mmCIF file of C-alpha atoms in Angstrom:
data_model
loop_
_atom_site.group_PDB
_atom_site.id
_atom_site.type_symbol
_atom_site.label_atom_id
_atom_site.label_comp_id
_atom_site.label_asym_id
_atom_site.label_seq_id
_atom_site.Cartn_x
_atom_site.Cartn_y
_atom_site.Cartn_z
ATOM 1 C CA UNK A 1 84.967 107.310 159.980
ATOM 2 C CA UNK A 2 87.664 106.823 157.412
ATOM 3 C CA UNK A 3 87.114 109.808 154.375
ATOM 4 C CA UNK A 4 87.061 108.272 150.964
ATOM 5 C CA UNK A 5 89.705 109.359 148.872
ATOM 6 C CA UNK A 6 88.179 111.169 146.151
ATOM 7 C CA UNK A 7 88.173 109.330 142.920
ATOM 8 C CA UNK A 8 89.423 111.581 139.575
ATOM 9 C CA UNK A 9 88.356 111.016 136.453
ATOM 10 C CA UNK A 10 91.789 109.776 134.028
ATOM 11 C CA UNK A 11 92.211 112.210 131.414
ATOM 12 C CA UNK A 12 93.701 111.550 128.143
ATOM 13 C CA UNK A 13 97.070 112.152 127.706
ATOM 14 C CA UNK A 14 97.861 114.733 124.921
ATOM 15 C CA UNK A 15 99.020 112.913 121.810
ATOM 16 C CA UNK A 16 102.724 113.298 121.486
ATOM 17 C CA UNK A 17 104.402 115.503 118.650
ATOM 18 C CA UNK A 18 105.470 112.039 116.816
ATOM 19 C CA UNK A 19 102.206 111.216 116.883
ATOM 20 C CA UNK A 20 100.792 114.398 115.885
ATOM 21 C CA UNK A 21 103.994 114.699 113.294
ATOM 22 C CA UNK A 22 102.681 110.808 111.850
ATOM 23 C CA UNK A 23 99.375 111.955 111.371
ATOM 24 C CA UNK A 24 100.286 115.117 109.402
ATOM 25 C CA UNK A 25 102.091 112.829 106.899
ATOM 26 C CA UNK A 26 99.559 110.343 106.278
ATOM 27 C CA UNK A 27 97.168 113.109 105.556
ATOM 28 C CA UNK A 28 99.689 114.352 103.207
ATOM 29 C CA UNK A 29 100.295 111.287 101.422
ATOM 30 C CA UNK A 30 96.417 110.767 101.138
ATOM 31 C CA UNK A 31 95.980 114.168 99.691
ATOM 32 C CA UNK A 32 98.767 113.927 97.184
ATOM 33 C CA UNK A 33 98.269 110.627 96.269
ATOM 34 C CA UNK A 34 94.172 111.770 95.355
ATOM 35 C CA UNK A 35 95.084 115.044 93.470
ATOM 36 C CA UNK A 36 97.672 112.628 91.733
ATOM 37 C CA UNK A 37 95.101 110.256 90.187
ATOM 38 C CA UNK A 38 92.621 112.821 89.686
ATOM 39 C CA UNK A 39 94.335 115.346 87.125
ATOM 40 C CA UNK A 40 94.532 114.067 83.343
ATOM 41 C CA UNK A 41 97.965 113.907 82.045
ATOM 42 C CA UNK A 42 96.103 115.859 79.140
ATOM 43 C CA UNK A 43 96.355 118.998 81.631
ATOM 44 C CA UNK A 44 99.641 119.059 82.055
ATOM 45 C CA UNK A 45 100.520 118.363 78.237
ATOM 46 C CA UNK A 46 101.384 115.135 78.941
ATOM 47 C CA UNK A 47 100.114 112.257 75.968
ATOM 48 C CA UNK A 48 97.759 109.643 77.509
ATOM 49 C CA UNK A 49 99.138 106.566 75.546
ATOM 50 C CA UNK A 50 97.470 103.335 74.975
ATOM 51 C CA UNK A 51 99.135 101.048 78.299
ATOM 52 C CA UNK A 52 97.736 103.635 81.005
ATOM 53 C CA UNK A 53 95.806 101.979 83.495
ATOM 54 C CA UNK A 54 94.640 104.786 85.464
ATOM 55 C CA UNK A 55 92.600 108.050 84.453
ATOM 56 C CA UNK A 56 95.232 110.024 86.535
ATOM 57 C CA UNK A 57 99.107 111.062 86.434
ATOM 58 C CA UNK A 58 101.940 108.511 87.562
ATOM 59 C CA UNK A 59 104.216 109.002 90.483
ATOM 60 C CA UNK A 60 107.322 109.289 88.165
ATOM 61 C CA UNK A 61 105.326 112.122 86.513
ATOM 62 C CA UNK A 62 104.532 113.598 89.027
ATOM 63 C CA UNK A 63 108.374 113.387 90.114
ATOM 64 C CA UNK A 64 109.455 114.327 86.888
ATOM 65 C CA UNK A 65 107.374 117.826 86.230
ATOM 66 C CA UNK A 66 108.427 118.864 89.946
ATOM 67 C CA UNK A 67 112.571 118.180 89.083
ATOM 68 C CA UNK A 68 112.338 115.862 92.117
ATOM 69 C CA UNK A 69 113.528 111.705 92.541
ATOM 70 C CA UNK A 70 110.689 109.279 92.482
ATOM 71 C CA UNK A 71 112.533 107.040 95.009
ATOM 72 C CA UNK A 72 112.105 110.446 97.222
ATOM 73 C CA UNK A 73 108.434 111.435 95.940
ATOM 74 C CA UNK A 74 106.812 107.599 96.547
ATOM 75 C CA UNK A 75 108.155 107.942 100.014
ATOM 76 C CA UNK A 76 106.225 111.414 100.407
ATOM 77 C CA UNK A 77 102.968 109.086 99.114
ATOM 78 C CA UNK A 78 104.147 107.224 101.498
ATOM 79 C CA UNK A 79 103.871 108.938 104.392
ATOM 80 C CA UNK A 80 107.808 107.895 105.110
ATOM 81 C CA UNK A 81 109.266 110.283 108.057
ATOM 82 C CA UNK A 82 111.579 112.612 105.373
ATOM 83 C CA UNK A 83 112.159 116.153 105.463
ATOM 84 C CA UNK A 84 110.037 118.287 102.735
ATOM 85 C CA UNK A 85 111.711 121.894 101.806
ATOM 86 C CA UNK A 86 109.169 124.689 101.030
ATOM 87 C CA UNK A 87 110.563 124.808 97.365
ATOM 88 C CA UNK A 88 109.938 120.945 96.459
ATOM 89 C CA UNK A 89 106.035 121.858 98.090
ATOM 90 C CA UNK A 90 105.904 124.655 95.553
ATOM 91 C CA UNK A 91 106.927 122.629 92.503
ATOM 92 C CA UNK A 92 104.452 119.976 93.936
ATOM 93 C CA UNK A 93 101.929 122.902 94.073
ATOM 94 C CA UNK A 94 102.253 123.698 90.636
ATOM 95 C CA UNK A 95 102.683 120.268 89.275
ATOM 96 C CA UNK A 96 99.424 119.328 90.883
ATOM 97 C CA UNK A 97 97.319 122.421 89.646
ATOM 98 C CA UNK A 98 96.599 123.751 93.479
ATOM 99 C CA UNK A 99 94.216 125.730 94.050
ATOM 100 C CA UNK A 100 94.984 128.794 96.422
ATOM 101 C CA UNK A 101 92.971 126.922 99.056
ATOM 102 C CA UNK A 102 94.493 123.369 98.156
ATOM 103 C CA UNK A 103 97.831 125.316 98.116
ATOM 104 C CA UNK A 104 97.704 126.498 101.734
ATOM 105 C CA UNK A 105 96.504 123.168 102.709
ATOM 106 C CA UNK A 106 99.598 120.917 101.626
ATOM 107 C CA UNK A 107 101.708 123.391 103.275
ATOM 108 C CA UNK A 108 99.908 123.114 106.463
ATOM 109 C CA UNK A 109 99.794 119.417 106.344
ATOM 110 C CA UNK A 110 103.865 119.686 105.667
ATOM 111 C CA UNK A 111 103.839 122.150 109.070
ATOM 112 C CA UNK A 112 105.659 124.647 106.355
ATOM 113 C CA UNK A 113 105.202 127.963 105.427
ATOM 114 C CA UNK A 114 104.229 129.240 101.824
ATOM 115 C CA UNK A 115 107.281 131.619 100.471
ATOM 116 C CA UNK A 116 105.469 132.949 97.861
ATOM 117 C CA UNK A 117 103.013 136.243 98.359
ATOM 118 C CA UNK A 118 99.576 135.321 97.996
ATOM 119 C CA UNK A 119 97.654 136.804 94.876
ATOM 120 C CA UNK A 120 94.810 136.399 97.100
ATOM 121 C CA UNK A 121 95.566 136.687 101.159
ATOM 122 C CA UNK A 122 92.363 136.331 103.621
ATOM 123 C CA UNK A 123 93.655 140.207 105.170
ATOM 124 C CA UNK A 124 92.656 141.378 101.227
ATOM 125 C CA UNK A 125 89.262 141.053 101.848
ATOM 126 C CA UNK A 126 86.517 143.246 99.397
ATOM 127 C CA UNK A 127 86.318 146.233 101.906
ATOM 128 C CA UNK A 128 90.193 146.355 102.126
ATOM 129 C CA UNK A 129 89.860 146.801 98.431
ATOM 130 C CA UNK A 130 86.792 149.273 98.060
ATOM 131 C CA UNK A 131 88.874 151.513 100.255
ATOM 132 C CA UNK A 132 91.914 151.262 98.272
ATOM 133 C CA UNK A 133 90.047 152.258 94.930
ATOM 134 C CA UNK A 134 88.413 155.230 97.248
ATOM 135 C CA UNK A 135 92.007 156.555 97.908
ATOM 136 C CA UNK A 136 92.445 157.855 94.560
ATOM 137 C CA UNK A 137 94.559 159.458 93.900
ATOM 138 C CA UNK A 138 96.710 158.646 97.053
ATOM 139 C CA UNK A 139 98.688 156.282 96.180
ATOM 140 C CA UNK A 140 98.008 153.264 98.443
ATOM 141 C CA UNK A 141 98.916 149.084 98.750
ATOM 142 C CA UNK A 142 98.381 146.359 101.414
ATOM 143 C CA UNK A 143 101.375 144.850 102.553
ATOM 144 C CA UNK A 144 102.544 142.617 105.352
ATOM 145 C CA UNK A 145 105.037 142.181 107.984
ATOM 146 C CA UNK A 146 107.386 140.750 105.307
ATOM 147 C CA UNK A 147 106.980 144.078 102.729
ATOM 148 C CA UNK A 148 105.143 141.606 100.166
ATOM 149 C CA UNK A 149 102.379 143.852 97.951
ATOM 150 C CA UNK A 150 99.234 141.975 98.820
ATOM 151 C CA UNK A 151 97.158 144.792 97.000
ATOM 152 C CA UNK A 152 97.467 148.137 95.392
ATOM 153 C CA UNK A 153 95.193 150.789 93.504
ATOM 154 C CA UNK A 154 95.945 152.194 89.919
ATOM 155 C CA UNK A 155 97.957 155.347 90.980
ATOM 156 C CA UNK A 156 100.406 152.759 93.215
ATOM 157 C CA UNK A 157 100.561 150.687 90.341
ATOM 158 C CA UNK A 158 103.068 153.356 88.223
ATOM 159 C CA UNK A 159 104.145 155.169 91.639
ATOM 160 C CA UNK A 160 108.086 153.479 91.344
ATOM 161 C CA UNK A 161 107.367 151.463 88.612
ATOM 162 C CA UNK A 162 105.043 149.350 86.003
ATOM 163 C CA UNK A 163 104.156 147.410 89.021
ATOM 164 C CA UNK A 164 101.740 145.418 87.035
ATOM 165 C CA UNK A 165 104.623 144.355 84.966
ATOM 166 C CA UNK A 166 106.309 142.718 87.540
ATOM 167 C CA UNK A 167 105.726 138.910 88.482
ATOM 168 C CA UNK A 168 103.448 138.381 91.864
ATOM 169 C CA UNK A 169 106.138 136.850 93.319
ATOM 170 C CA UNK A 170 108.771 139.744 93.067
ATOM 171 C CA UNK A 171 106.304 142.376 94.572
ATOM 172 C CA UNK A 172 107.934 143.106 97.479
ATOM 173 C CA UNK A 173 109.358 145.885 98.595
ATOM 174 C CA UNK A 174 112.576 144.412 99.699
ATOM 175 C CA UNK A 175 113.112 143.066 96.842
ATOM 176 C CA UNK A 176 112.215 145.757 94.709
ATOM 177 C CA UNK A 177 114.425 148.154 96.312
ATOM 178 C CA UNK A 178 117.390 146.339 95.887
ATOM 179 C CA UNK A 179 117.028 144.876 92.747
ATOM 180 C CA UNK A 180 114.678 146.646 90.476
ATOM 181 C CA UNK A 181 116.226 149.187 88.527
ATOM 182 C CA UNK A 182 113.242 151.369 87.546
ATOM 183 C CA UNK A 183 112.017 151.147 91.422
ATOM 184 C CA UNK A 184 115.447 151.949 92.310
ATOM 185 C CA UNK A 185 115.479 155.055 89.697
ATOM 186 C CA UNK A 186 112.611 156.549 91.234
ATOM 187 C CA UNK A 187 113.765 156.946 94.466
ATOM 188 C CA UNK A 188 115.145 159.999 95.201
ATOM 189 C CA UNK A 189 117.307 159.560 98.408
ATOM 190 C CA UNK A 190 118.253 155.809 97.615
ATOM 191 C CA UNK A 191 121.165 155.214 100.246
ATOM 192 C CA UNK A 192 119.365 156.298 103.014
ATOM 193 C CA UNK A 193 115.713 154.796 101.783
ATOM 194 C CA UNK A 194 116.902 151.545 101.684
ATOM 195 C CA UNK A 195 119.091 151.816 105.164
ATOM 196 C CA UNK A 196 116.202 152.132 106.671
ATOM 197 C CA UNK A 197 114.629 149.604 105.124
ATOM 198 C CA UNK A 198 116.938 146.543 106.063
ATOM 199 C CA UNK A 199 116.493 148.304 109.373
ATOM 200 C CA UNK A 200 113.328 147.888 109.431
ATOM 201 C CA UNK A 201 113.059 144.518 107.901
ATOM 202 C CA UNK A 202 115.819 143.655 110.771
ATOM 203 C CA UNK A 203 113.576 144.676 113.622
ATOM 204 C CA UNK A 204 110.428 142.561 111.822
ATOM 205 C CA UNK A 205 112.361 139.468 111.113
ATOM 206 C CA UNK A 206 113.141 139.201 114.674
ATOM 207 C CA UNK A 207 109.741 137.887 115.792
ATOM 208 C CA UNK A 208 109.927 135.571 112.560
ATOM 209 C CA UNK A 209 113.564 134.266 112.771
ATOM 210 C CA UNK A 210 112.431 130.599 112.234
ATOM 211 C CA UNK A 211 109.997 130.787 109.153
ATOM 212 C CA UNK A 212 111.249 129.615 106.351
ATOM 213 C CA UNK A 213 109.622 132.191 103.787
ATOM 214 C CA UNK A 214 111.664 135.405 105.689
ATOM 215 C CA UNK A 215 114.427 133.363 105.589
ATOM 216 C CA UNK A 216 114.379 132.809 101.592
ATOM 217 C CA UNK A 217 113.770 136.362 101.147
ATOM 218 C CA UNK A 218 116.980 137.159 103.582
ATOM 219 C CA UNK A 219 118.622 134.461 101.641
ATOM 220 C CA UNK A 220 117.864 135.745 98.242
ATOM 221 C CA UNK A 221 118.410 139.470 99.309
ATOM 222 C CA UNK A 222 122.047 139.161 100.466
ATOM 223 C CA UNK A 223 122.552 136.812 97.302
ATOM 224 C CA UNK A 224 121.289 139.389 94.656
ATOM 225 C CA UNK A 225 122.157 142.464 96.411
ATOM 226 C CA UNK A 226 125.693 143.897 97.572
ATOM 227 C CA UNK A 227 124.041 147.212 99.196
ATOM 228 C CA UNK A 228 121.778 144.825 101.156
ATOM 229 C CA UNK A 229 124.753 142.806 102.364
ATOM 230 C CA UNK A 230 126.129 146.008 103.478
ATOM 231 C CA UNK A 231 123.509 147.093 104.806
ATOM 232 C CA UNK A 232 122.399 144.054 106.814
ATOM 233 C CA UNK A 233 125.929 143.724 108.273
ATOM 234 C CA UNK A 234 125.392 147.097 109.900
ATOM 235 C CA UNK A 235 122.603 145.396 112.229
ATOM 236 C CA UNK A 236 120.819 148.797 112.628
ATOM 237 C CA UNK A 237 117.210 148.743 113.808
ATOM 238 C CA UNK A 238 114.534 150.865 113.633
ATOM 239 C CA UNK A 239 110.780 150.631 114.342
ATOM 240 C CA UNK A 240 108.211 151.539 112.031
ATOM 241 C CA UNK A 241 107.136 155.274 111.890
ATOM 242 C CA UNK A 242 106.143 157.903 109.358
ATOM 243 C CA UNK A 243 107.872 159.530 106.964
ATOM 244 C CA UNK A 244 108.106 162.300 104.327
ATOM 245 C CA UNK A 245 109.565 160.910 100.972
ATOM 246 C CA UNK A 246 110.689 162.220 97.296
ATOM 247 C CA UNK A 247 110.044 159.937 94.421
ATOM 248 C CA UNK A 248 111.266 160.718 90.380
ATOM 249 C CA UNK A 249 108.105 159.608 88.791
ATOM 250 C CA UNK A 250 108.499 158.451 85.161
ATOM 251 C CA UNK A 251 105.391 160.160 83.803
ATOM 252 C CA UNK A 252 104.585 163.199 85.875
ATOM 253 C CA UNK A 253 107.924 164.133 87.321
ATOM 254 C CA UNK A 254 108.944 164.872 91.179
ATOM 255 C CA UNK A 255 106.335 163.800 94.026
ATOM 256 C CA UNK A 256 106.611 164.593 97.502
ATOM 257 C CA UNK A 257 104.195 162.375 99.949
ATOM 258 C CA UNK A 258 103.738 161.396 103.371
ATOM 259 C CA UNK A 259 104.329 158.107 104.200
ATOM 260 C CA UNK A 260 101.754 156.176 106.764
ATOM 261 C CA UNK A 261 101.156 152.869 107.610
ATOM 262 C CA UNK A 262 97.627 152.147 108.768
ATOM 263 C CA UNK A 263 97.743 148.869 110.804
ATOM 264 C CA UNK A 264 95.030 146.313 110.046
ATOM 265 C CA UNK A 265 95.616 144.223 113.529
ATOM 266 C CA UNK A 266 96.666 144.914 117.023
ATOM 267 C CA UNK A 267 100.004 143.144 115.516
ATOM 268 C CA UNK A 268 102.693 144.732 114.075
ATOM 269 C CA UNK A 269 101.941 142.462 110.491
ATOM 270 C CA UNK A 270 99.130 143.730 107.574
ATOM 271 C CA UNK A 271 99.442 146.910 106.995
ATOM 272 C CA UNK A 272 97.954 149.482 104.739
ATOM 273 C CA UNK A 273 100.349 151.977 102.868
ATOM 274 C CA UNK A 274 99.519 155.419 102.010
ATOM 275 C CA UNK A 275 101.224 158.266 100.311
ATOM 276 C CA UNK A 276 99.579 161.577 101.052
ATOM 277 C CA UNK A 277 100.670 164.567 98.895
ATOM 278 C CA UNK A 278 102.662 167.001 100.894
ATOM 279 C CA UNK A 279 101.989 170.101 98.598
ATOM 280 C CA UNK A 280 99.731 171.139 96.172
ATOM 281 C CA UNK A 281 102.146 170.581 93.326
ATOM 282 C CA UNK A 282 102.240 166.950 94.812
ATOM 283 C CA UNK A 283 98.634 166.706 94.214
ATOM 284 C CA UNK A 284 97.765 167.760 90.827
ATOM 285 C CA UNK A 285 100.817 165.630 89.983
ATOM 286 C CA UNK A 286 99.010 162.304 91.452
ATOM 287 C CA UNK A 287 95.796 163.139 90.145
ATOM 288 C CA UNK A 288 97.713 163.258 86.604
ATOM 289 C CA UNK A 289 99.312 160.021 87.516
ATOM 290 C CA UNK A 290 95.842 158.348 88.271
ATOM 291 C CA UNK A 291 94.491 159.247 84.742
ATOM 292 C CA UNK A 292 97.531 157.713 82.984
ATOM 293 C CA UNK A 293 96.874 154.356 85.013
ATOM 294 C CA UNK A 294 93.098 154.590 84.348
ATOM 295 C CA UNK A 295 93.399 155.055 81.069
ATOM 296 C CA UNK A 296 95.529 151.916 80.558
#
């Protein structure tokens, strides 16, 4: 007797990346084009006039309050195949009133990745921040892979500099130590600090060579810095590890702590920072440090 030949059940073919890539877009237009008509122009000082039709914003306003063309921005609405840089998403962002949530969303419907540090990252959850506060007067901040400050407790805060002083989006290490003269003051071995660092940032950046937000911050680090250009032509690379350091604090005068990172995943990424006095000196010193930031 002849054997059947078993019959299998078709399966679906995957939808292609085109496909996937058109969907995206028309999502994105749909969500743009609804936070569009829902904010006032009242909210973004705009006057409502008598001939407005609609309770919402118009395209060329919209266009206009992100610095972009409104030939380019109607084609965004609608859902035209065109290439979307993480900056125009960030004026769009801001023009639009995003949420943190609603922020994270357009730039996962644009398959981009936000630049800008969080003020409020999932890996900074309530615990993360109970233990920070419990560290006192150890200096202490979350960071990830890319050195952004994702969190820090009151002593940290005045550790290299008024910290709170400084917008979120410059609070980054990186950055920081190449640009920011008071963090840059306080620093006692400078040259070799911040060798290290591009070092480090070198080795970190390799897993991460094709998102956009480490390569603004390499961008915007060999444009505003000459030691980092230096530096980053040297293509040393080092791993992470820890590591006694000397800082010239403003208030309280020389510290000397040992450096730790406390990993927060199996991955080399979140991190949490710690400065643990090395001598008794080092101590009393922090402890005076914590007081000053308390008391402000």
């Amino acid at each position: 007797m002849a054997q059947e030949t078993p019959v299998r059940e078709a399966q679906a073919p995957r939808p292609p990346e085109a496909a996937a890539s058109a969907i995206r877009r028309h999502e994105l237009a749909a969500f743009l084009r609804h936070r569009r008509e829902h904010i006032s122009p009242e909210r973004v000082g705009l006057p409502r006039g008598s001939r407005r039709r609609t309770p919402g914003l118009r395209r060329e306003e919209v266009a206009h309050l992100s610095a972009v063309g409104v030939t380019w921005y109607t084609w965004l609405e609608q859902a035209r195949d065109i290439q979307v840089s993480v900056q125009v998403l960030d004026a769009l962002a801001r023009t639009l009133l995003l949420d943190p949530s609603e922020r994270a969303h357009l730039f996962q419907l644009a398959g981009a990745t936000d630049p800008t540090p969080a003020t409020t990252c999932p890996s900074v959850t309530p615990a993360l921040r109970a233990i920070l506060e419990q560290l006192e007067p150890m200096p202490a901040c979350l960071q990830n892979s890319r050195y952004d400050i994702l969190a820090y407790n009151r002593t940290y805060s005045l550790l290299l500099c008024d910290l709170d002083a400084v917008p979120p989006e410059d609070r980054n290490c990186m950055i920081l130590s190449y640009t920011n003269e008071e963090w840059r003051s306080s620093i006692v071995h400078l040259e070799e600090t911040t060798r290290l660092m591009a070092a480090r940032f070198r080795a970190a950046m390799a897993g991460h060579l094709g998102e956009p937000a480490w390569k603004m911050l390499l961008k915007r680090l060999r444009t505003e810095s000459a030691d980092f250009r230096a530096a980053w032509d040297r293509h040393e690379v080092v791993g992470a590890r820890t590591k006694r350091k000397e800082f010239r604090n403003t208030h309280v005068g020389r510290l000397v702590v040992d450096h730790t990172d406390l990993w927060l995943s199996p991955d080399v990424g979140p991190r949490m920072v710690t400065y643990a006095p090395a001598d008794e000196e080092t101590r009393e010193r922090l402890e005076k440090l914590h007081a000053i930031a308390s008391a402000r």
